[in-house]
Amino acid sequence: MGTVLKGGFVVELEPASVERVDLRIEGERIVARGEDLAPGPDDEVVALSGKLVFPGLVNAHHRLATVLSRGLNRPTPTSYQALLEQVRWPFENALDLDAVQVAATAGGLESIQCGTTTLFDLHASPKAVTGSLLRSARGLHEVGVRGVLSYAVTDRMGAVGREEGLEETVSFARKARGRFRGQVGAGPCFTLGDDALQGLGEALNTTGTGLHFPLAEDPLDERLSTERHGNPPVTRLLTSNLLSPRAMAAHAGHLAWADLAQVLATGTWFLHTPRSNQGQEVGYAPALKFGARASLGTDGTSPDLFAEAQAAYLRSREAGQPIDVLRYLANGHRLASQVFEAAIGPMREGALADLLVLDYLSPTPLTAETLAWHVVHGLGSRHVEAVMVDGVWRVWARRPLSVNPTVVAEQSREAAAAVWARMSSS
């Protein structure tokens, strides 16, 4: 028994195409594509009447737990260092395992309602490390999102905290199956001593994965890394052999050209987060210089990839260095395909069936030549009508099918209140 999507306009991002064809899905994969496909006797037929069939979006850098910080009464930081010490780190310290799981469900629900089918999460809960990635996976599993999860290893809580983070990273990567994979994660380079870098290298060798880490989000990263550890971040990462085509560097807004060139030469992915960079007031990252291996992430902002793509293009245009927004989105699929070792993104035979149905009535011709302009100026999360992950409908008629949004919201508010109370008492 399969599902046949009939009468929709199927979108490919790179090379761009918009074609009125049918798709047949069986199990977790697309098994046929063509004009006027004949359904089998047991097939479910979905008449799309000209709606868009769009690849499920990939959020390449997110922090699920931050959904519990929305509206948090906090001091106004005077610097990036103050932001970390007064806001971000105290929030992370106040997370417990229950809050981690609730946040994953709430953040995953928002993500899938916005059209994200795969997200890469970099997590930190220094006082609740062991089991935190498994709890995140359970939260995402409730919603049906595909997840690549990593724990941000750091020396900030001492050697014991560092080793807990490394153990959690390796343990989850070994256990992850199905819609989940593990990666090795790290905090900012200035929070990593030489022993931490060595431990990260050993974890990478053990798991066979790549490193997911923030890089040069602010000039503080280079200054403190040099003061505390004798070298800037890029030098230390290269010396420790931590950069590779599987590595993923988020932000990268404050790299000298020589350092950027060295990172590019390793094949490391760059993850552009324009809305987060604006919100933290850390400046504009030169996304056009990130080369062909760059994608988009939302970091701690709302998990809306359509909004992120629009912000990325418009900010790059403002800077006089416009990026190819379709390539940035398509690169998310390349990243996910690399990690899951299966085709994710192409609307073709053999690819995993991660897709969106968008109810978008285009006011102008929608073609391969105009697709990017519709992404930048027209399409949005408000058009997401249905979402399929692994061949299973997870959202239908704009309603999630496996969770009750009201219950999720209530649980999230309770968890947020508890986290905020712990922050106030610490």
CSV table of C-alpha atoms in Angstrom, one decimal:
chain,number,residue,atom,x,y,z
A,1,MET,CA,0.0,0.0,0.0
A,2,GLY,CA,1.3,3.4,-1.0
A,3,THR,CA,0.4,7.0,-1.2
A,4,VAL,CA,0.0,8.8,-4.6
A,5,LEU,CA,0.2,12.6,-4.6
A,6,LYS,CA,-1.7,13.8,-7.7
A,7,GLY,CA,-2.0,17.1,-9.4
A,8,GLY,CA,0.7,19.0,-7.5
A,9,PHE,CA,3.6,21.2,-8.6
A,10,VAL,CA,6.7,19.4,-7.5
A,11,VAL,CA,9.6,21.7,-6.6
A,12,GLU,CA,13.3,20.9,-6.8
A,13,LEU,CA,15.8,23.4,-5.3
A,14,GLU,CA,19.0,22.7,-7.2
A,15,PRO,CA,18.9,22.7,-10.1
A,16,ALA,CA,15.7,24.6,-9.7
A,17,SER,CA,12.6,23.1,-11.2
A,18,VAL,CA,8.8,23.4,-10.8
A,19,GLU,CA,6.9,20.6,-12.6
A,20,ARG,CA,3.4,19.4,-12.5
A,21,VAL,CA,3.9,15.6,-11.9
A,22,ASP,CA,2.6,12.9,-9.5
A,23,LEU,CA,4.6,11.2,-6.8
A,24,ARG,CA,4.1,7.7,-5.4
A,25,ILE,CA,5.4,7.0,-1.9
A,26,GLU,CA,5.7,3.5,-0.5
A,27,GLY,CA,7.2,2.9,2.9
A,28,GLU,CA,9.7,5.6,3.7
A,29,ARG,CA,10.7,6.4,0.1
A,30,ILE,CA,9.5,8.0,-3.1
A,31,VAL,CA,9.2,5.1,-5.6
A,32,ALA,CA,7.8,6.7,-8.7
A,33,ARG,CA,7.5,10.1,-10.3
A,34,GLY,CA,5.7,10.9,-13.5
A,35,GLU,CA,2.7,12.5,-15.2
A,36,ASP,CA,-0.7,10.9,-14.4
A,37,LEU,CA,0.6,8.0,-12.3
A,38,ALA,CA,-1.9,5.2,-12.0
A,39,PRO,CA,-2.5,4.3,-8.4
A,40,GLY,CA,-2.6,0.7,-7.2
A,41,PRO,CA,-5.8,-0.8,-5.8
A,42,ASP,CA,-4.7,-0.3,-2.2
A,43,ASP,CA,-3.1,3.1,-2.7
A,44,GLU,CA,-4.2,6.2,-0.9
A,45,VAL,CA,-4.7,9.0,-3.4
A,46,VAL,CA,-4.2,12.6,-2.4
A,47,ALA,CA,-5.6,15.2,-4.8
A,48,LEU,CA,-3.4,18.3,-4.5
A,49,SER,CA,-5.2,20.5,-7.1
A,50,GLY,CA,-2.2,22.6,-8.0
A,51,LYS,CA,-0.6,22.9,-4.5
A,52,LEU,CA,3.2,22.8,-4.2
A,53,VAL,CA,5.1,19.7,-3.1
A,54,PHE,CA,8.2,21.1,-1.6
A,55,PRO,CA,11.2,19.3,-0.1
A,56,GLY,CA,11.1,19.2,3.7
A,57,LEU,CA,13.4,21.9,5.1
A,58,VAL,CA,16.6,21.2,7.1
A,59,ASN,CA,17.6,23.4,10.1
A,60,ALA,CA,21.4,22.9,10.2
A,61,HIS,CA,22.0,24.6,13.5
A,62,HIS,CA,19.3,24.9,16.3
A,63,ARG,CA,19.1,25.0,20.1
A,64,LEU,CA,15.8,23.4,21.0
A,65,ALA,CA,16.0,24.3,24.7
A,66,THR,CA,15.8,28.0,24.0
A,67,VAL,CA,12.1,27.7,23.4
A,68,LEU,CA,11.7,27.7,27.2
A,69,SER,CA,13.6,31.1,27.4
A,70,ARG,CA,11.1,33.0,25.2
A,71,GLY,CA,10.0,36.1,27.2
A,72,LEU,CA,12.4,35.5,30.0
A,73,ASN,CA,12.9,38.6,32.1
A,74,ARG,CA,16.6,39.1,31.9
A,75,PRO,CA,19.2,41.9,32.2
A,76,THR,CA,20.3,43.8,29.1
A,77,PRO,CA,23.8,42.6,28.4
A,78,THR,CA,26.4,45.2,27.6
A,79,SER,CA,28.6,42.8,25.7
A,80,TYR,CA,28.7,39.3,24.2
A,81,GLN,CA,30.6,38.0,27.3
A,82,ALA,CA,27.9,39.5,29.5
A,83,LEU,CA,25.2,37.8,27.4
A,84,LEU,CA,26.9,34.5,28.0
A,85,GLU,CA,27.5,35.0,31.7
A,86,GLN,CA,24.3,36.7,32.6
A,87,VAL,CA,21.8,35.0,30.3
A,88,ARG,CA,22.7,32.0,28.2
A,89,TRP,CA,24.8,30.1,30.7
A,90,PRO,CA,22.5,30.6,33.7
A,91,PHE,CA,19.6,29.4,31.6
A,92,GLU,CA,21.5,26.3,30.5
A,93,ASN,CA,22.5,25.6,34.1
A,94,ALA,CA,18.8,25.7,35.2
A,95,LEU,CA,17.7,23.0,32.7
A,96,ASP,CA,16.8,19.5,34.1
A,97,LEU,CA,16.1,16.4,32.1
A,98,ASP,CA,12.3,16.9,32.2
A,99,ALA,CA,12.7,20.4,30.8
A,100,VAL,CA,15.0,19.1,28.1
A,101,GLN,CA,12.4,16.7,26.9
A,102,VAL,CA,9.5,19.1,27.1
A,103,ALA,CA,11.6,21.7,25.2
A,104,ALA,CA,12.4,19.2,22.4
A,105,THR,CA,8.7,18.4,22.0
A,106,ALA,CA,7.7,22.1,22.0
A,107,GLY,CA,10.5,23.1,19.7
A,108,GLY,CA,10.1,20.2,17.5
A,109,LEU,CA,6.4,20.9,17.1
A,110,GLU,CA,7.1,24.5,16.1
A,111,SER,CA,9.7,23.3,13.7
A,112,ILE,CA,7.5,20.8,11.9
A,113,GLN,CA,4.6,23.3,11.7
A,114,CYS,CA,7.0,25.7,9.9
A,115,GLY,CA,8.0,23.0,7.4
A,116,THR,CA,11.2,21.7,9.0
A,117,THR,CA,11.6,17.9,8.7
A,118,THR,CA,15.2,17.6,9.9
A,119,LEU,CA,17.0,19.6,12.5
A,120,PHE,CA,20.6,19.6,13.9
A,121,ASP,CA,20.5,20.5,17.6
A,122,LEU,CA,23.5,21.6,19.6
A,123,HIS,CA,22.4,21.0,23.2
A,124,ALA,CA,23.8,22.1,26.6
A,125,SER,CA,22.5,21.4,30.1
A,126,PRO,CA,25.6,21.3,32.3
A,127,LYS,CA,23.7,20.2,35.5
A,128,ALA,CA,21.7,17.5,33.6
A,129,VAL,CA,24.1,16.0,31.1
A,130,THR,CA,23.7,12.2,31.3
A,131,GLY,CA,20.6,11.1,29.3
A,132,SER,CA,19.9,14.6,27.9
A,133,LEU,CA,20.3,13.7,24.2
A,134,LEU,CA,18.1,10.6,24.7
A,135,ARG,CA,15.5,12.8,26.3
A,136,SER,CA,15.7,15.3,23.4
A,137,ALA,CA,15.2,12.4,21.0
A,138,ARG,CA,12.1,11.3,22.9
A,139,GLY,CA,10.7,14.7,22.7
A,140,LEU,CA,11.3,15.0,18.9
A,141,HIS,CA,10.0,11.4,18.4
A,142,GLU,CA,6.6,12.5,19.8
A,143,VAL,CA,6.3,15.0,17.0
A,144,GLY,CA,8.0,13.0,14.2
A,145,VAL,CA,10.9,15.2,13.3
A,146,ARG,CA,14.2,13.8,12.0
A,147,GLY,CA,17.0,14.8,14.4
A,148,VAL,CA,20.8,15.0,14.5
A,149,LEU,CA,21.7,15.6,18.1
A,150,SER,CA,24.9,16.6,19.8
A,151,TYR,CA,26.0,17.8,23.3
A,152,ALA,CA,28.1,20.9,23.5
A,153,VAL,CA,31.3,19.6,25.3
A,154,THR,CA,33.0,22.3,27.3
A,155,ASP,CA,35.5,22.8,30.2
A,156,ARG,CA,33.2,25.5,31.7
A,157,MET,CA,32.0,23.2,34.5
A,158,GLY,CA,35.5,21.6,35.0
A,159,ALA,CA,37.0,18.2,34.0
A,160,VAL,CA,34.1,16.2,35.4
A,161,GLY,CA,31.6,18.2,33.3
A,162,ARG,CA,33.7,17.8,30.2
A,163,GLU,CA,34.0,14.1,30.6
A,164,GLU,CA,30.2,13.8,31.2
A,165,GLY,CA,29.6,15.7,27.9
A,166,LEU,CA,32.0,13.5,26.0
A,167,GLU,CA,30.4,10.3,27.4
A,168,GLU,CA,26.9,11.5,26.6
A,169,THR,CA,28.0,12.4,23.0
A,170,VAL,CA,29.6,9.0,22.3
A,171,SER,CA,26.8,7.1,24.1
A,172,PHE,CA,24.0,8.7,22.1
A,173,ALA,CA,25.8,8.4,18.8
A,174,ARG,CA,26.2,4.7,19.3
A,175,LYS,CA,22.5,4.2,20.1
A,176,ALA,CA,20.9,6.5,17.6
A,177,ARG,CA,18.8,4.8,14.9
A,178,GLY,CA,15.9,5.4,12.6
A,179,ARG,CA,15.1,9.1,12.3
A,180,PHE,CA,18.0,10.0,14.7
A,181,ARG,CA,21.8,10.3,14.5
A,182,GLY,CA,24.4,11.6,16.9
A,183,GLN,CA,27.2,14.1,16.3
A,184,VAL,CA,30.1,15.3,18.5
A,185,GLY,CA,29.3,18.8,19.7
A,186,ALA,CA,31.4,21.5,21.4
A,187,GLY,CA,31.0,24.9,23.0
A,188,PRO,CA,32.9,28.0,22.0
A,189,CYS,CA,36.7,27.3,21.5
A,190,PHE,CA,37.7,29.6,24.3
A,191,THR,CA,35.8,27.3,26.7
A,192,LEU,CA,37.9,24.3,25.5
A,193,GLY,CA,41.3,23.4,27.0
A,194,ASP,CA,43.8,21.1,25.3
A,195,ASP,CA,42.4,18.1,27.1
A,196,ALA,CA,38.9,18.9,25.8
A,197,LEU,CA,40.2,19.2,22.2
A,198,GLN,CA,42.0,15.8,22.6
A,199,GLY,CA,38.8,14.3,23.9
A,200,LEU,CA,36.8,15.7,21.0
A,201,GLY,CA,39.2,14.1,18.6
A,202,GLU,CA,38.9,10.7,20.3
A,203,ALA,CA,35.1,11.0,20.2
A,204,LEU,CA,35.2,11.8,16.5
A,205,ASN,CA,37.3,8.7,15.8
A,206,THR,CA,35.1,6.5,18.0
A,207,THR,CA,31.8,7.7,16.4
A,208,GLY,CA,32.9,8.4,12.9
A,209,THR,CA,30.9,11.6,12.9
A,210,GLY,CA,31.7,15.3,12.5
A,211,LEU,CA,32.1,18.2,14.9
A,212,HIS,CA,29.2,20.6,15.4
A,213,PHE,CA,30.4,23.8,17.1
A,214,PRO,CA,30.1,27.6,17.2
A,215,LEU,CA,33.0,29.5,15.7
A,216,ALA,CA,33.8,33.2,15.9
A,217,GLU,CA,30.3,34.3,16.8
A,218,ASP,CA,32.0,37.3,18.4
A,219,PRO,CA,35.6,38.6,18.5
A,220,LEU,CA,35.6,37.3,22.1
A,221,ASP,CA,36.2,33.8,20.8
A,222,GLU,CA,39.5,34.6,19.3
A,223,ARG,CA,40.7,37.0,22.1
A,224,LEU,CA,39.9,34.6,25.0
A,225,SER,CA,41.1,31.5,23.1
A,226,THR,CA,44.5,33.2,22.5
A,227,GLU,CA,44.7,34.6,26.1
A,228,ARG,CA,43.8,31.3,27.8
A,229,HIS,CA,45.2,28.7,25.4
A,230,GLY,CA,47.9,30.4,23.5
A,231,ASN,CA,46.4,30.3,20.0
A,232,PRO,CA,43.3,31.5,18.1
A,233,PRO,CA,40.4,29.0,17.5
A,234,VAL,CA,41.2,28.1,13.9
A,235,THR,CA,44.9,27.2,14.7
A,236,ARG,CA,43.8,25.1,17.7
A,237,LEU,CA,41.1,23.3,15.7
A,238,LEU,CA,43.5,22.6,12.8
A,239,THR,CA,46.3,21.4,15.1
A,240,SER,CA,43.9,19.0,16.8
A,241,ASN,CA,42.6,17.7,13.4
A,242,LEU,CA,39.0,18.5,14.3
A,243,LEU,CA,38.0,20.0,10.9
A,244,SER,CA,36.8,17.8,8.0
A,245,PRO,CA,34.1,17.6,5.4
A,246,ARG,CA,31.8,16.3,8.2
A,247,ALA,CA,32.5,19.3,10.5
A,248,MET,CA,29.9,22.1,10.9
A,249,ALA,CA,30.9,25.6,12.0
A,250,ALA,CA,28.0,27.9,13.1
A,251,HIS,CA,28.1,31.7,12.8
A,252,ALA,CA,31.7,32.4,11.7
A,253,GLY,CA,31.1,36.1,11.6
A,254,HIS,CA,34.5,37.2,12.8
A,255,LEU,CA,37.1,35.2,11.0
A,256,ALA,CA,40.1,36.9,9.2
A,257,TRP,CA,40.3,36.0,5.6
A,258,ALA,CA,43.4,33.8,6.2
A,259,ASP,CA,41.6,31.8,8.8
A,260,LEU,CA,38.4,31.5,6.7
A,261,ALA,CA,40.5,30.2,3.8
A,262,GLN,CA,42.1,27.6,6.0
A,263,VAL,CA,38.7,26.4,7.3
A,264,LEU,CA,37.3,26.3,3.7
A,265,ALA,CA,40.2,24.1,2.6
A,266,THR,CA,39.2,21.4,5.1
A,267,GLY,CA,35.7,21.1,3.5
A,268,THR,CA,34.0,22.1,6.8
A,269,TRP,CA,30.4,23.2,6.4
A,270,PHE,CA,29.4,26.8,7.4
A,271,LEU,CA,26.1,27.3,9.1
A,272,HIS,CA,24.7,30.9,8.6
A,273,THR,CA,22.4,32.2,11.3
A,274,PRO,CA,21.5,35.8,10.3
A,275,ARG,CA,18.5,36.4,12.7
A,276,SER,CA,20.4,35.1,15.7
A,277,ASN,CA,23.4,37.2,14.8
A,278,GLN,CA,21.1,40.3,14.6
A,279,GLY,CA,19.5,39.4,17.9
A,280,GLN,CA,22.8,39.0,19.7
A,281,GLU,CA,24.2,42.2,18.1
A,282,VAL,CA,27.4,40.4,17.0
A,283,GLY,CA,27.5,41.8,13.5
A,284,TYR,CA,26.9,40.4,10.0
A,285,ALA,CA,28.6,37.2,8.8
A,286,PRO,CA,29.9,37.4,5.2
A,287,ALA,CA,27.9,34.5,3.9
A,288,LEU,CA,28.9,34.9,0.3
A,289,LYS,CA,32.5,34.1,1.3
A,290,PHE,CA,31.5,30.8,2.9
A,291,GLY,CA,31.7,29.1,-0.5
A,292,ALA,CA,29.7,26.2,-1.8
A,293,ARG,CA,29.4,24.3,1.5
A,294,ALA,CA,27.1,26.6,3.5
A,295,SER,CA,23.6,26.2,4.8
A,296,LEU,CA,21.1,27.9,7.2
A,297,GLY,CA,20.3,27.5,10.9
A,298,THR,CA,18.1,29.3,13.3
A,299,ASP,CA,20.2,28.9,16.5
A,300,GLY,CA,18.1,30.2,19.4
A,301,THR,CA,15.5,32.1,17.4
A,302,SER,CA,12.2,30.8,16.1
A,303,PRO,CA,12.7,27.6,14.0
A,304,ASP,CA,11.2,29.1,10.9
A,305,LEU,CA,13.5,28.3,7.9
A,306,PHE,CA,11.5,30.3,5.4
A,307,ALA,CA,12.0,33.4,7.6
A,308,GLU,CA,15.7,32.5,8.0
A,309,ALA,CA,16.1,32.1,4.2
A,310,GLN,CA,14.5,35.5,3.6
A,311,ALA,CA,16.6,37.2,6.3
A,312,ALA,CA,19.8,35.6,4.9
A,313,TYR,CA,19.1,36.8,1.4
A,314,LEU,CA,18.0,40.3,2.3
A,315,ARG,CA,20.9,40.9,4.7
A,316,SER,CA,23.4,39.6,2.1
A,317,ARG,CA,21.8,41.8,-0.5
A,318,GLU,CA,22.1,44.8,1.9
A,319,ALA,CA,25.8,44.0,2.3
A,320,GLY,CA,26.3,44.0,-1.4
A,321,GLN,CA,27.1,40.2,-1.4
A,322,PRO,CA,23.9,38.4,-2.4
A,323,ILE,CA,23.8,34.7,-1.8
A,324,ASP,CA,22.1,31.9,-3.7
A,325,VAL,CA,19.3,31.2,-1.3
A,326,LEU,CA,18.1,28.1,-3.1
A,327,ARG,CA,21.6,26.6,-2.8
A,328,TYR,CA,21.7,27.4,0.9
A,329,LEU,CA,18.4,25.5,1.4
A,330,ALA,CA,19.5,22.6,-0.9
A,331,ASN,CA,22.8,22.3,1.1
A,332,GLY,CA,20.7,21.5,4.1
A,333,HIS,CA,19.5,18.5,2.2
A,334,ARG,CA,23.1,17.6,1.3
A,335,LEU,CA,24.1,17.7,5.0
A,336,ALA,CA,21.2,15.6,6.1
A,337,SER,CA,21.9,13.1,3.2
A,338,GLN,CA,25.5,12.9,4.3
A,339,VAL,CA,24.6,12.1,7.9
A,340,PHE,CA,21.8,9.7,7.2
A,341,GLU,CA,23.5,8.1,4.2
A,342,ALA,CA,20.3,8.4,2.2
A,343,ALA,CA,19.0,10.9,-0.3
A,344,ILE,CA,17.0,13.6,1.5
A,345,GLY,CA,15.6,16.5,-0.4
A,346,PRO,CA,15.3,15.4,-4.1
A,347,MET,CA,11.7,14.7,-5.1
A,348,ARG,CA,12.9,11.7,-7.1
A,349,GLU,CA,12.7,7.9,-7.0
A,350,GLY,CA,14.7,6.4,-4.2
A,351,ALA,CA,14.8,9.5,-2.0
A,352,LEU,CA,13.4,9.5,1.5
A,353,ALA,CA,9.8,10.9,1.5
A,354,ASP,CA,10.4,14.1,3.6
A,355,LEU,CA,8.2,16.7,2.0
A,356,LEU,CA,5.7,19.6,2.4
A,357,VAL,CA,2.4,20.4,0.8
A,358,LEU,CA,2.2,24.2,0.5
A,359,ASP,CA,-1.1,26.0,-0.2
A,360,TYR,CA,0.5,28.9,-2.1
A,361,LEU,CA,-1.5,30.7,-4.7
A,362,SER,CA,1.3,32.3,-6.7
A,363,PRO,CA,0.4,35.9,-7.8
A,364,THR,CA,3.0,35.6,-10.7
A,365,PRO,CA,4.3,32.8,-12.8
A,366,LEU,CA,6.1,30.2,-10.6
A,367,THR,CA,8.9,28.6,-12.7
A,368,ALA,CA,12.5,27.5,-12.3
A,369,GLU,CA,13.6,31.0,-13.1
A,370,THR,CA,11.3,32.7,-10.6
A,371,LEU,CA,11.5,30.1,-7.7
A,372,ALA,CA,14.1,31.9,-5.7
A,373,TRP,CA,12.1,35.1,-5.8
A,374,HIS,CA,9.0,33.3,-4.5
A,375,VAL,CA,11.1,31.8,-1.7
A,376,VAL,CA,12.5,35.3,-0.7
A,377,HIS,CA,9.3,37.4,-1.2
A,378,GLY,CA,6.3,35.0,-1.1
A,379,LEU,CA,6.6,31.6,0.5
A,380,GLY,CA,6.3,31.3,4.3
A,381,SER,CA,5.5,28.9,7.1
A,382,ARG,CA,1.8,30.1,6.9
A,383,HIS,CA,1.5,28.1,3.6
A,384,VAL,CA,2.5,24.8,5.2
A,385,GLU,CA,-0.6,22.7,5.0
A,386,ALA,CA,0.8,19.1,5.4
A,387,VAL,CA,4.2,17.6,6.3
A,388,MET,CA,5.4,14.1,5.6
A,389,VAL,CA,8.6,12.6,7.3
A,390,ASP,CA,9.8,9.2,6.3
A,391,GLY,CA,6.7,8.5,4.3
A,392,VAL,CA,4.4,9.2,7.3
A,393,TRP,CA,2.1,12.3,7.5
A,394,ARG,CA,3.0,14.2,10.6
A,395,VAL,CA,0.9,17.4,9.9
A,396,TRP,CA,-2.4,17.3,8.0
A,397,ALA,CA,-4.7,20.3,7.3
A,398,ARG,CA,-2.3,22.4,9.4
A,399,ARG,CA,-2.8,20.1,12.5
A,400,PRO,CA,-0.1,17.9,14.0
A,401,LEU,CA,-1.3,14.3,14.0
A,402,SER,CA,0.8,12.7,16.9
A,403,VAL,CA,0.6,15.4,19.6
A,404,ASN,CA,-2.0,17.7,21.1
A,405,PRO,CA,-0.6,21.3,20.6
A,406,THR,CA,-2.6,22.6,23.6
A,407,VAL,CA,-1.1,19.9,25.9
A,408,VAL,CA,2.4,20.6,24.5
A,409,ALA,CA,2.0,24.3,25.2
A,410,GLU,CA,0.8,23.7,28.7
A,411,GLN,CA,3.7,21.4,29.6
A,412,SER,CA,6.1,23.9,28.0
A,413,ARG,CA,4.8,26.8,30.1
A,414,GLU,CA,5.1,24.7,33.3
A,415,ALA,CA,8.7,23.7,32.4
A,416,ALA,CA,9.6,27.2,31.6
A,417,ALA,CA,8.3,28.5,34.9
A,418,ALA,CA,10.3,25.9,36.7
A,419,VAL,CA,13.5,26.8,34.8
A,420,TRP,CA,13.0,30.5,35.4
A,421,ALA,CA,12.4,29.9,39.1
A,422,ARG,CA,15.7,27.9,39.4
A,423,MET,CA,17.5,30.8,37.6
A,424,SER,CA,16.1,33.3,40.1
A,425,SER,CA,17.1,31.2,43.1
A,426,SER,CA,20.7,30.5,42.0
